[in-house]
Amino acid sequence: FVHEVEMLARLSHENIIRLIGFVEDLKQGKAWIALSWESNGNVREFLASGKWEIPERVSLIQDMFEGLRYLHTHEPPICHGDLKSLNILVSSSCRAIITDFGSARLVSITIVATTNQLTLTGPVWSLRWAAPELITEEQQPGLASDIWSAGWVCWEMMTDRVPFDDLKRDCAIMLKVVQGTVP
């Protein structure tokens, strides 16, 4: 919780959720993060709410990549780690806003090729959008796995289908992803 608040407090971009503050109830040992309200819900809900044409969909995709570029060029770079349509909100002005920066904690690892640090926003990722190397545990989430997930979000935005929507069992999804099979 504290790491997520600290990270969000450092971020400022029109395609990244804005931290308003946080509330803590010391007696009950509970805390809440207050984020900006985005009236159109997440991308999946938004696209299901009407007949959105390709230009509107492409605009949302561009916004998502602008937010991702901001994260990936931040110093140190920030890996979202769980990019999916449910973690991209749509503002009242129909702009995409990346949200959900870590259900667990921030983790720093060293990038092998440089001395830079890479900040992960959480160790949990969503199977349908996960890169093959995450499923096979060859790598931890990184900038490349964010791009892989963003590709699936693009596919979802253009087709109105969740990746591997015909598969219900995790093991079947994992097999398809690792084999490089696309829906």
mmCIF file with all atom_site columns, C-alpha atoms in Angstrom:
data_model
loop_
_atom_site.group_PDB
_atom_site.id
_atom_site.type_symbol
_atom_site.label_atom_id
_atom_site.label_alt_id
_atom_site.label_comp_id
_atom_site.label_asym_id
_atom_site.label_entity_id
_atom_site.label_seq_id
_atom_site.pdbx_PDB_ins_code
_atom_site.Cartn_x
_atom_site.Cartn_y
_atom_site.Cartn_z
_atom_site.occupancy
_atom_site.B_iso_or_equiv
_atom_site.pdbx_formal_charge
_atom_site.auth_seq_id
_atom_site.auth_comp_id
_atom_site.auth_asym_id
_atom_site.auth_atom_id
_atom_site.pdbx_PDB_model_num
ATOM 1   C CA . PHE A 1 1   ? 0.000   0.000   0.000   1.00 0.00 ? 1   PHE A CA 1
ATOM 2   C CA . VAL A 1 2   ? 2.658   2.529   1.044   1.00 0.00 ? 2   VAL A CA 1
ATOM 3   C CA . HIS A 1 3   ? 4.831   1.717   -1.979  1.00 0.00 ? 3   HIS A CA 1
ATOM 4   C CA . GLU A 1 4   ? 1.894   2.120   -4.351  1.00 0.00 ? 4   GLU A CA 1
ATOM 5   C CA . VAL A 1 5   ? 1.006   5.519   -2.848  1.00 0.00 ? 5   VAL A CA 1
ATOM 6   C CA . GLU A 1 6   ? 4.646   6.660   -3.006  1.00 0.00 ? 6   GLU A CA 1
ATOM 7   C CA . MET A 1 7   ? 4.947   5.630   -6.652  1.00 0.00 ? 7   MET A CA 1
ATOM 8   C CA . LEU A 1 8   ? 1.639   7.176   -7.705  1.00 0.00 ? 8   LEU A CA 1
ATOM 9   C CA . ALA A 1 9   ? 2.629   10.411  -5.954  1.00 0.00 ? 9   ALA A CA 1
ATOM 10  C CA . ARG A 1 10  ? 5.670   10.666  -8.280  1.00 0.00 ? 10  ARG A CA 1
ATOM 11  C CA . LEU A 1 11  ? 3.671   10.151  -11.479 1.00 0.00 ? 11  LEU A CA 1
ATOM 12  C CA . SER A 1 12  ? 2.043   12.940  -13.457 1.00 0.00 ? 12  SER A CA 1
ATOM 13  C CA . HIS A 1 13  ? 0.688   12.204  -16.946 1.00 0.00 ? 13  HIS A CA 1
ATOM 14  C CA . GLU A 1 14  ? -2.707  12.602  -18.584 1.00 0.00 ? 14  GLU A CA 1
ATOM 15  C CA . ASN A 1 15  ? -2.875  8.870   -19.361 1.00 0.00 ? 15  ASN A CA 1
ATOM 16  C CA . ILE A 1 16  ? -1.936  7.720   -15.851 1.00 0.00 ? 16  ILE A CA 1
ATOM 17  C CA . ILE A 1 17  ? -4.426  7.633   -12.970 1.00 0.00 ? 17  ILE A CA 1
ATOM 18  C CA . ARG A 1 18  ? -4.030  10.593  -10.626 1.00 0.00 ? 18  ARG A CA 1
ATOM 19  C CA . LEU A 1 19  ? -3.529  10.068  -6.912  1.00 0.00 ? 19  LEU A CA 1
ATOM 20  C CA . ILE A 1 20  ? -5.833  12.288  -4.866  1.00 0.00 ? 20  ILE A CA 1
ATOM 21  C CA . GLY A 1 21  ? -4.639  11.036  -1.490  1.00 0.00 ? 21  GLY A CA 1
ATOM 22  C CA . PHE A 1 22  ? -5.188  8.274   1.017   1.00 0.00 ? 22  PHE A CA 1
ATOM 23  C CA . VAL A 1 23  ? -7.180  7.672   4.173   1.00 0.00 ? 23  VAL A CA 1
ATOM 24  C CA . GLU A 1 24  ? -6.025  5.571   7.072   1.00 0.00 ? 24  GLU A CA 1
ATOM 25  C CA . ASP A 1 25  ? -8.106  4.239   9.954   1.00 0.00 ? 25  ASP A CA 1
ATOM 26  C CA . LEU A 1 26  ? -5.534  3.405   12.605  1.00 0.00 ? 26  LEU A CA 1
ATOM 27  C CA . LYS A 1 27  ? -8.086  1.893   14.994  1.00 0.00 ? 27  LYS A CA 1
ATOM 28  C CA . GLN A 1 28  ? -9.281  -0.658  12.454  1.00 0.00 ? 28  GLN A CA 1
ATOM 29  C CA . GLY A 1 29  ? -5.928  -1.042  10.694  1.00 0.00 ? 29  GLY A CA 1
ATOM 30  C CA . LYS A 1 30  ? -7.396  -0.162  7.289   1.00 0.00 ? 30  LYS A CA 1
ATOM 31  C CA . ALA A 1 31  ? -6.287  2.222   4.570   1.00 0.00 ? 31  ALA A CA 1
ATOM 32  C CA . TRP A 1 32  ? -7.743  3.372   1.271   1.00 0.00 ? 32  TRP A CA 1
ATOM 33  C CA . ILE A 1 33  ? -6.213  5.053   -1.753  1.00 0.00 ? 33  ILE A CA 1
ATOM 34  C CA . ALA A 1 34  ? -8.219  7.911   -3.305  1.00 0.00 ? 34  ALA A CA 1
ATOM 35  C CA . LEU A 1 35  ? -7.751  8.127   -7.078  1.00 0.00 ? 35  LEU A CA 1
ATOM 36  C CA . SER A 1 36  ? -9.296  10.376  -9.701  1.00 0.00 ? 36  SER A CA 1
ATOM 37  C CA . TRP A 1 37  ? -12.774 9.268   -10.776 1.00 0.00 ? 37  TRP A CA 1
ATOM 38  C CA . GLU A 1 38  ? -13.104 8.167   -14.397 1.00 0.00 ? 38  GLU A CA 1
ATOM 39  C CA . SER A 1 39  ? -16.785 8.132   -15.251 1.00 0.00 ? 39  SER A CA 1
ATOM 40  C CA . ASN A 1 40  ? -16.750 5.740   -18.215 1.00 0.00 ? 40  ASN A CA 1
ATOM 41  C CA . GLY A 1 41  ? -15.375 2.736   -16.328 1.00 0.00 ? 41  GLY A CA 1
ATOM 42  C CA . ASN A 1 42  ? -12.743 0.471   -17.826 1.00 0.00 ? 42  ASN A CA 1
ATOM 43  C CA . VAL A 1 43  ? -12.064 -0.004  -21.537 1.00 0.00 ? 43  VAL A CA 1
ATOM 44  C CA . ARG A 1 44  ? -13.998 -3.271  -21.719 1.00 0.00 ? 44  ARG A CA 1
ATOM 45  C CA . GLU A 1 45  ? -17.116 -1.726  -20.162 1.00 0.00 ? 45  GLU A CA 1
ATOM 46  C CA . PHE A 1 46  ? -16.766 1.418   -22.253 1.00 0.00 ? 46  PHE A CA 1
ATOM 47  C CA . LEU A 1 47  ? -16.525 -0.402  -25.574 1.00 0.00 ? 47  LEU A CA 1
ATOM 48  C CA . ALA A 1 48  ? -19.459 -2.644  -24.633 1.00 0.00 ? 48  ALA A CA 1
ATOM 49  C CA . SER A 1 49  ? -21.582 0.432   -23.878 1.00 0.00 ? 49  SER A CA 1
ATOM 50  C CA . GLY A 1 50  ? -21.933 1.535   -27.493 1.00 0.00 ? 50  GLY A CA 1
ATOM 51  C CA . LYS A 1 51  ? -20.971 1.043   -31.107 1.00 0.00 ? 51  LYS A CA 1
ATOM 52  C CA . TRP A 1 52  ? -17.534 2.625   -31.127 1.00 0.00 ? 52  TRP A CA 1
ATOM 53  C CA . GLU A 1 53  ? -15.902 3.023   -34.514 1.00 0.00 ? 53  GLU A CA 1
ATOM 54  C CA . ILE A 1 54  ? -12.274 2.321   -35.371 1.00 0.00 ? 54  ILE A CA 1
ATOM 55  C CA . PRO A 1 55  ? -11.083 5.962   -34.923 1.00 0.00 ? 55  PRO A CA 1
ATOM 56  C CA . GLU A 1 56  ? -12.324 6.031   -31.306 1.00 0.00 ? 56  GLU A CA 1
ATOM 57  C CA . ARG A 1 57  ? -10.726 2.672   -30.614 1.00 0.00 ? 57  ARG A CA 1
ATOM 58  C CA . VAL A 1 58  ? -7.413  3.756   -32.158 1.00 0.00 ? 58  VAL A CA 1
ATOM 59  C CA . SER A 1 59  ? -7.502  6.920   -30.039 1.00 0.00 ? 59  SER A CA 1
ATOM 60  C CA . LEU A 1 60  ? -7.805  4.799   -26.880 1.00 0.00 ? 60  LEU A CA 1
ATOM 61  C CA . ILE A 1 61  ? -4.922  2.622   -28.073 1.00 0.00 ? 61  ILE A CA 1
ATOM 62  C CA . GLN A 1 62  ? -2.761  5.701   -28.688 1.00 0.00 ? 62  GLN A CA 1
ATOM 63  C CA . ASP A 1 63  ? -3.566  6.992   -25.213 1.00 0.00 ? 63  ASP A CA 1
ATOM 64  C CA . MET A 1 64  ? -2.628  3.648   -23.670 1.00 0.00 ? 64  MET A CA 1
ATOM 65  C CA . PHE A 1 65  ? 0.738   3.674   -25.445 1.00 0.00 ? 65  PHE A CA 1
ATOM 66  C CA . GLU A 1 66  ? 1.386   7.304   -24.442 1.00 0.00 ? 66  GLU A CA 1
ATOM 67  C CA . GLY A 1 67  ? 0.853   6.309   -20.801 1.00 0.00 ? 67  GLY A CA 1
ATOM 68  C CA . LEU A 1 68  ? 3.021   3.237   -21.245 1.00 0.00 ? 68  LEU A CA 1
ATOM 69  C CA . ARG A 1 69  ? 5.765   5.312   -22.893 1.00 0.00 ? 69  ARG A CA 1
ATOM 70  C CA . TYR A 1 70  ? 5.693   7.675   -19.918 1.00 0.00 ? 70  TYR A CA 1
ATOM 71  C CA . LEU A 1 71  ? 6.103   4.739   -17.509 1.00 0.00 ? 71  LEU A CA 1
ATOM 72  C CA . HIS A 1 72  ? 8.825   3.052   -19.542 1.00 0.00 ? 72  HIS A CA 1
ATOM 73  C CA . THR A 1 73  ? 10.874  6.254   -19.994 1.00 0.00 ? 73  THR A CA 1
ATOM 74  C CA . HIS A 1 74  ? 10.491  7.289   -16.357 1.00 0.00 ? 74  HIS A CA 1
ATOM 75  C CA . GLU A 1 75  ? 13.722  7.323   -14.332 1.00 0.00 ? 75  GLU A CA 1
ATOM 76  C CA . PRO A 1 76  ? 13.918  4.567   -13.258 1.00 0.00 ? 76  PRO A CA 1
ATOM 77  C CA . PRO A 1 77  ? 11.639  2.843   -15.795 1.00 0.00 ? 77  PRO A CA 1
ATOM 78  C CA . ILE A 1 78  ? 8.350   1.557   -14.417 1.00 0.00 ? 78  ILE A CA 1
ATOM 79  C CA . CYS A 1 79  ? 6.900   -1.766  -15.504 1.00 0.00 ? 79  CYS A CA 1
ATOM 80  C CA . HIS A 1 80  ? 3.141   -1.909  -14.957 1.00 0.00 ? 80  HIS A CA 1
ATOM 81  C CA . GLY A 1 81  ? 3.232   -5.701  -14.736 1.00 0.00 ? 81  GLY A CA 1
ATOM 82  C CA . ASP A 1 82  ? -0.509  -6.342  -15.130 1.00 0.00 ? 82  ASP A CA 1
ATOM 83  C CA . LEU A 1 83  ? -1.709  -4.387  -18.153 1.00 0.00 ? 83  LEU A CA 1
ATOM 84  C CA . LYS A 1 84  ? -5.157  -5.477  -19.345 1.00 0.00 ? 84  LYS A CA 1
ATOM 85  C CA . SER A 1 85  ? -8.418  -3.849  -20.418 1.00 0.00 ? 85  SER A CA 1
ATOM 86  C CA . LEU A 1 86  ? -9.742  -3.895  -16.860 1.00 0.00 ? 86  LEU A CA 1
ATOM 87  C CA . ASN A 1 87  ? -6.766  -1.761  -15.774 1.00 0.00 ? 87  ASN A CA 1
ATOM 88  C CA . ILE A 1 88  ? -7.346  0.948   -18.358 1.00 0.00 ? 88  ILE A CA 1
ATOM 89  C CA . LEU A 1 89  ? -10.080 3.435   -17.518 1.00 0.00 ? 89  LEU A CA 1
ATOM 90  C CA . VAL A 1 90  ? -11.839 5.846   -19.869 1.00 0.00 ? 90  VAL A CA 1
ATOM 91  C CA . SER A 1 91  ? -12.271 9.458   -18.802 1.00 0.00 ? 91  SER A CA 1
ATOM 92  C CA . SER A 1 92  ? -15.310 11.664  -19.433 1.00 0.00 ? 92  SER A CA 1
ATOM 93  C CA . SER A 1 93  ? -13.398 13.084  -22.423 1.00 0.00 ? 93  SER A CA 1
ATOM 94  C CA . CYS A 1 94  ? -12.928 9.522   -23.791 1.00 0.00 ? 94  CYS A CA 1
ATOM 95  C CA . ARG A 1 95  ? -9.207  9.331   -23.013 1.00 0.00 ? 95  ARG A CA 1
ATOM 96  C CA . ALA A 1 96  ? -7.557  6.101   -21.828 1.00 0.00 ? 96  ALA A CA 1
ATOM 97  C CA . ILE A 1 97  ? -6.003  6.189   -18.367 1.00 0.00 ? 97  ILE A CA 1
ATOM 98  C CA . ILE A 1 98  ? -3.789  3.397   -17.022 1.00 0.00 ? 98  ILE A CA 1
ATOM 99  C CA . THR A 1 99  ? -4.606  2.367   -13.451 1.00 0.00 ? 99  THR A CA 1
ATOM 100 C CA . ASP A 1 100 ? -3.905  -0.393  -10.888 1.00 0.00 ? 100 ASP A CA 1
ATOM 101 C CA . PHE A 1 101 ? -0.263  0.121   -10.056 1.00 0.00 ? 101 PHE A CA 1
ATOM 102 C CA . GLY A 1 102 ? 0.397   -2.801  -7.826  1.00 0.00 ? 102 GLY A CA 1
ATOM 103 C CA . SER A 1 103 ? -1.859  -5.005  -5.852  1.00 0.00 ? 103 SER A CA 1
ATOM 104 C CA . ALA A 1 104 ? 1.128   -6.057  -3.770  1.00 0.00 ? 104 ALA A CA 1
ATOM 105 C CA . ARG A 1 105 ? 4.349   -4.048  -3.652  1.00 0.00 ? 105 ARG A CA 1
ATOM 106 C CA . LEU A 1 106 ? 7.022   -2.318  -5.689  1.00 0.00 ? 106 LEU A CA 1
ATOM 107 C CA . VAL A 1 107 ? 9.989   -4.494  -6.522  1.00 0.00 ? 107 VAL A CA 1
ATOM 108 C CA . SER A 1 108 ? 13.319  -3.303  -7.884  1.00 0.00 ? 108 SER A CA 1
ATOM 109 C CA . ILE A 1 109 ? 15.547  -5.551  -9.945  1.00 0.00 ? 109 ILE A CA 1
ATOM 110 C CA . THR A 1 110 ? 18.654  -4.748  -11.929 1.00 0.00 ? 110 THR A CA 1
ATOM 111 C CA . ILE A 1 111 ? 18.449  -4.807  -15.701 1.00 0.00 ? 111 ILE A CA 1
ATOM 112 C CA . VAL A 1 112 ? 21.302  -7.064  -16.821 1.00 0.00 ? 112 VAL A CA 1
ATOM 113 C CA . ALA A 1 113 ? 22.466  -4.905  -19.747 1.00 0.00 ? 113 ALA A CA 1
ATOM 114 C CA . THR A 1 114 ? 22.712  -1.629  -17.810 1.00 0.00 ? 114 THR A CA 1
ATOM 115 C CA . THR A 1 115 ? 23.085  -0.215  -14.341 1.00 0.00 ? 115 THR A CA 1
ATOM 116 C CA . ASN A 1 116 ? 19.565  1.225   -14.369 1.00 0.00 ? 116 ASN A CA 1
ATOM 117 C CA . GLN A 1 117 ? 16.919  -0.035  -11.997 1.00 0.00 ? 117 GLN A CA 1
ATOM 118 C CA . LEU A 1 118 ? 13.575  -1.344  -13.200 1.00 0.00 ? 118 LEU A CA 1
ATOM 119 C CA . THR A 1 119 ? 10.598  -0.789  -10.918 1.00 0.00 ? 119 THR A CA 1
ATOM 120 C CA . LEU A 1 120 ? 7.889   -3.443  -10.991 1.00 0.00 ? 120 LEU A CA 1
ATOM 121 C CA . THR A 1 121 ? 4.458   -2.467  -9.747  1.00 0.00 ? 121 THR A CA 1
ATOM 122 C CA . GLY A 1 122 ? 3.479   -5.908  -8.548  1.00 0.00 ? 122 GLY A CA 1
ATOM 123 C CA . PRO A 1 123 ? 4.346   -9.578  -8.910  1.00 0.00 ? 123 PRO A CA 1
ATOM 124 C CA . VAL A 1 124 ? 0.872   -10.611 -10.026 1.00 0.00 ? 124 VAL A CA 1
ATOM 125 C CA . TRP A 1 125 ? -0.107  -10.701 -13.696 1.00 0.00 ? 125 TRP A CA 1
ATOM 126 C CA . SER A 1 126 ? -3.253  -11.790 -15.509 1.00 0.00 ? 126 SER A CA 1
ATOM 127 C CA . LEU A 1 127 ? -2.958  -14.989 -17.476 1.00 0.00 ? 127 LEU A CA 1
ATOM 128 C CA . ARG A 1 128 ? -4.870  -14.029 -20.638 1.00 0.00 ? 128 ARG A CA 1
ATOM 129 C CA . TRP A 1 129 ? -2.615  -11.005 -21.246 1.00 0.00 ? 129 TRP A CA 1
ATOM 130 C CA . ALA A 1 130 ? 0.659   -12.513 -19.944 1.00 0.00 ? 130 ALA A CA 1
ATOM 131 C CA . ALA A 1 131 ? 3.752   -12.888 -22.097 1.00 0.00 ? 131 ALA A CA 1
ATOM 132 C CA . PRO A 1 132 ? 4.985   -16.474 -22.695 1.00 0.00 ? 132 PRO A CA 1
ATOM 133 C CA . GLU A 1 133 ? 8.197   -15.924 -20.717 1.00 0.00 ? 133 GLU A CA 1
ATOM 134 C CA . LEU A 1 134 ? 6.141   -15.059 -17.622 1.00 0.00 ? 134 LEU A CA 1
ATOM 135 C CA . ILE A 1 135 ? 4.130   -18.253 -17.879 1.00 0.00 ? 135 ILE A CA 1
ATOM 136 C CA . THR A 1 136 ? 7.238   -20.393 -18.294 1.00 0.00 ? 136 THR A CA 1
ATOM 137 C CA . GLU A 1 137 ? 8.883   -18.421 -15.455 1.00 0.00 ? 137 GLU A CA 1
ATOM 138 C CA . GLU A 1 138 ? 11.896  -17.647 -17.667 1.00 0.00 ? 138 GLU A CA 1
ATOM 139 C CA . GLN A 1 139 ? 11.673  -13.962 -16.740 1.00 0.00 ? 139 GLN A CA 1
ATOM 140 C CA . GLN A 1 140 ? 9.987   -11.628 -14.320 1.00 0.00 ? 140 GLN A CA 1
ATOM 141 C CA . PRO A 1 141 ? 7.597   -8.978  -15.685 1.00 0.00 ? 141 PRO A CA 1
ATOM 142 C CA . GLY A 1 142 ? 9.506   -6.299  -17.551 1.00 0.00 ? 142 GLY A CA 1
ATOM 143 C CA . LEU A 1 143 ? 9.068   -3.599  -20.148 1.00 0.00 ? 143 LEU A CA 1
ATOM 144 C CA . ALA A 1 144 ? 8.814   -6.161  -22.963 1.00 0.00 ? 144 ALA A CA 1
ATOM 145 C CA . SER A 1 145 ? 6.080   -8.085  -21.150 1.00 0.00 ? 145 SER A CA 1
ATOM 146 C CA . ASP A 1 146 ? 4.146   -4.809  -20.776 1.00 0.00 ? 146 ASP A CA 1
ATOM 147 C CA . ILE A 1 147 ? 4.343   -4.371  -24.557 1.00 0.00 ? 147 ILE A CA 1
ATOM 148 C CA . TRP A 1 148 ? 3.112   -7.949  -25.082 1.00 0.00 ? 148 TRP A CA 1
ATOM 149 C CA . SER A 1 149 ? 0.155   -7.272  -22.792 1.00 0.00 ? 149 SER A CA 1
ATOM 150 C CA . ALA A 1 150 ? -0.534  -3.963  -24.539 1.00 0.00 ? 150 ALA A CA 1
ATOM 151 C CA . GLY A 1 151 ? -0.704  -5.862  -27.829 1.00 0.00 ? 151 GLY A CA 1
ATOM 152 C CA . TRP A 1 152 ? -3.454  -8.077  -26.404 1.00 0.00 ? 152 TRP A CA 1
ATOM 153 C CA . VAL A 1 153 ? -5.291  -5.006  -25.112 1.00 0.00 ? 153 VAL A CA 1
ATOM 154 C CA . CYS A 1 154 ? -5.146  -3.587  -28.668 1.00 0.00 ? 154 CYS A CA 1
ATOM 155 C CA . TRP A 1 155 ? -6.496  -6.865  -30.035 1.00 0.00 ? 155 TRP A CA 1
ATOM 156 C CA . GLU A 1 156 ? -9.282  -6.799  -27.457 1.00 0.00 ? 156 GLU A CA 1
ATOM 157 C CA . MET A 1 157 ? -10.167 -3.175  -28.253 1.00 0.00 ? 157 MET A CA 1
ATOM 158 C CA . MET A 1 158 ? -10.403 -3.908  -31.974 1.00 0.00 ? 158 MET A CA 1
ATOM 159 C CA . THR A 1 159 ? -12.243 -7.248  -31.782 1.00 0.00 ? 159 THR A CA 1
ATOM 160 C CA . ASP A 1 160 ? -14.419 -6.788  -28.666 1.00 0.00 ? 160 ASP A CA 1
ATOM 161 C CA . ARG A 1 161 ? -13.106 -10.160 -27.486 1.00 0.00 ? 161 ARG A CA 1
ATOM 162 C CA . VAL A 1 162 ? -11.045 -11.071 -24.446 1.00 0.00 ? 162 VAL A CA 1
ATOM 163 C CA . PRO A 1 163 ? -7.889  -13.007 -25.396 1.00 0.00 ? 163 PRO A CA 1
ATOM 164 C CA . PHE A 1 164 ? -8.675  -16.727 -25.535 1.00 0.00 ? 164 PHE A CA 1
ATOM 165 C CA . ASP A 1 165 ? -12.334 -16.132 -24.645 1.00 0.00 ? 165 ASP A CA 1
ATOM 166 C CA . ASP A 1 166 ? -13.186 -19.621 -25.893 1.00 0.00 ? 166 ASP A CA 1
ATOM 167 C CA . LEU A 1 167 ? -10.953 -21.198 -23.230 1.00 0.00 ? 167 LEU A CA 1
ATOM 168 C CA . LYS A 1 168 ? -12.083 -21.544 -19.626 1.00 0.00 ? 168 LYS A CA 1
ATOM 169 C CA . ARG A 1 169 ? -9.257  -23.491 -17.980 1.00 0.00 ? 169 ARG A CA 1
ATOM 170 C CA . ASP A 1 170 ? -5.997  -21.787 -17.041 1.00 0.00 ? 170 ASP A CA 1
ATOM 171 C CA . CYS A 1 171 ? -3.891  -24.707 -18.242 1.00 0.00 ? 171 CYS A CA 1
ATOM 172 C CA . ALA A 1 172 ? -5.451  -24.491 -21.736 1.00 0.00 ? 172 ALA A CA 1
ATOM 173 C CA . ILE A 1 173 ? -4.728  -20.758 -21.911 1.00 0.00 ? 173 ILE A CA 1
ATOM 174 C CA . MET A 1 174 ? -1.157  -21.311 -20.732 1.00 0.00 ? 174 MET A CA 1
ATOM 175 C CA . LEU A 1 175 ? -0.583  -23.975 -23.362 1.00 0.00 ? 175 LEU A CA 1
ATOM 176 C CA . LYS A 1 176 ? -1.858  -21.729 -26.176 1.00 0.00 ? 176 LYS A CA 1
ATOM 177 C CA . VAL A 1 177 ? 0.264   -18.772 -25.032 1.00 0.00 ? 177 VAL A CA 1
ATOM 178 C CA . VAL A 1 178 ? 3.459   -20.824 -24.653 1.00 0.00 ? 178 VAL A CA 1
ATOM 179 C CA . GLN A 1 179 ? 2.892   -22.488 -28.049 1.00 0.00 ? 179 GLN A CA 1
ATOM 180 C CA . GLY A 1 180 ? 2.439   -19.071 -29.668 1.00 0.00 ? 180 GLY A CA 1
ATOM 181 C CA . THR A 1 181 ? -1.100  -19.850 -30.768 1.00 0.00 ? 181 THR A CA 1
ATOM 182 C CA . VAL A 1 182 ? -3.313  -16.830 -31.299 1.00 0.00 ? 182 VAL A CA 1
ATOM 183 C CA . PRO A 1 183 ? -7.114  -16.852 -31.000 1.00 0.00 ? 183 PRO A CA 1
#
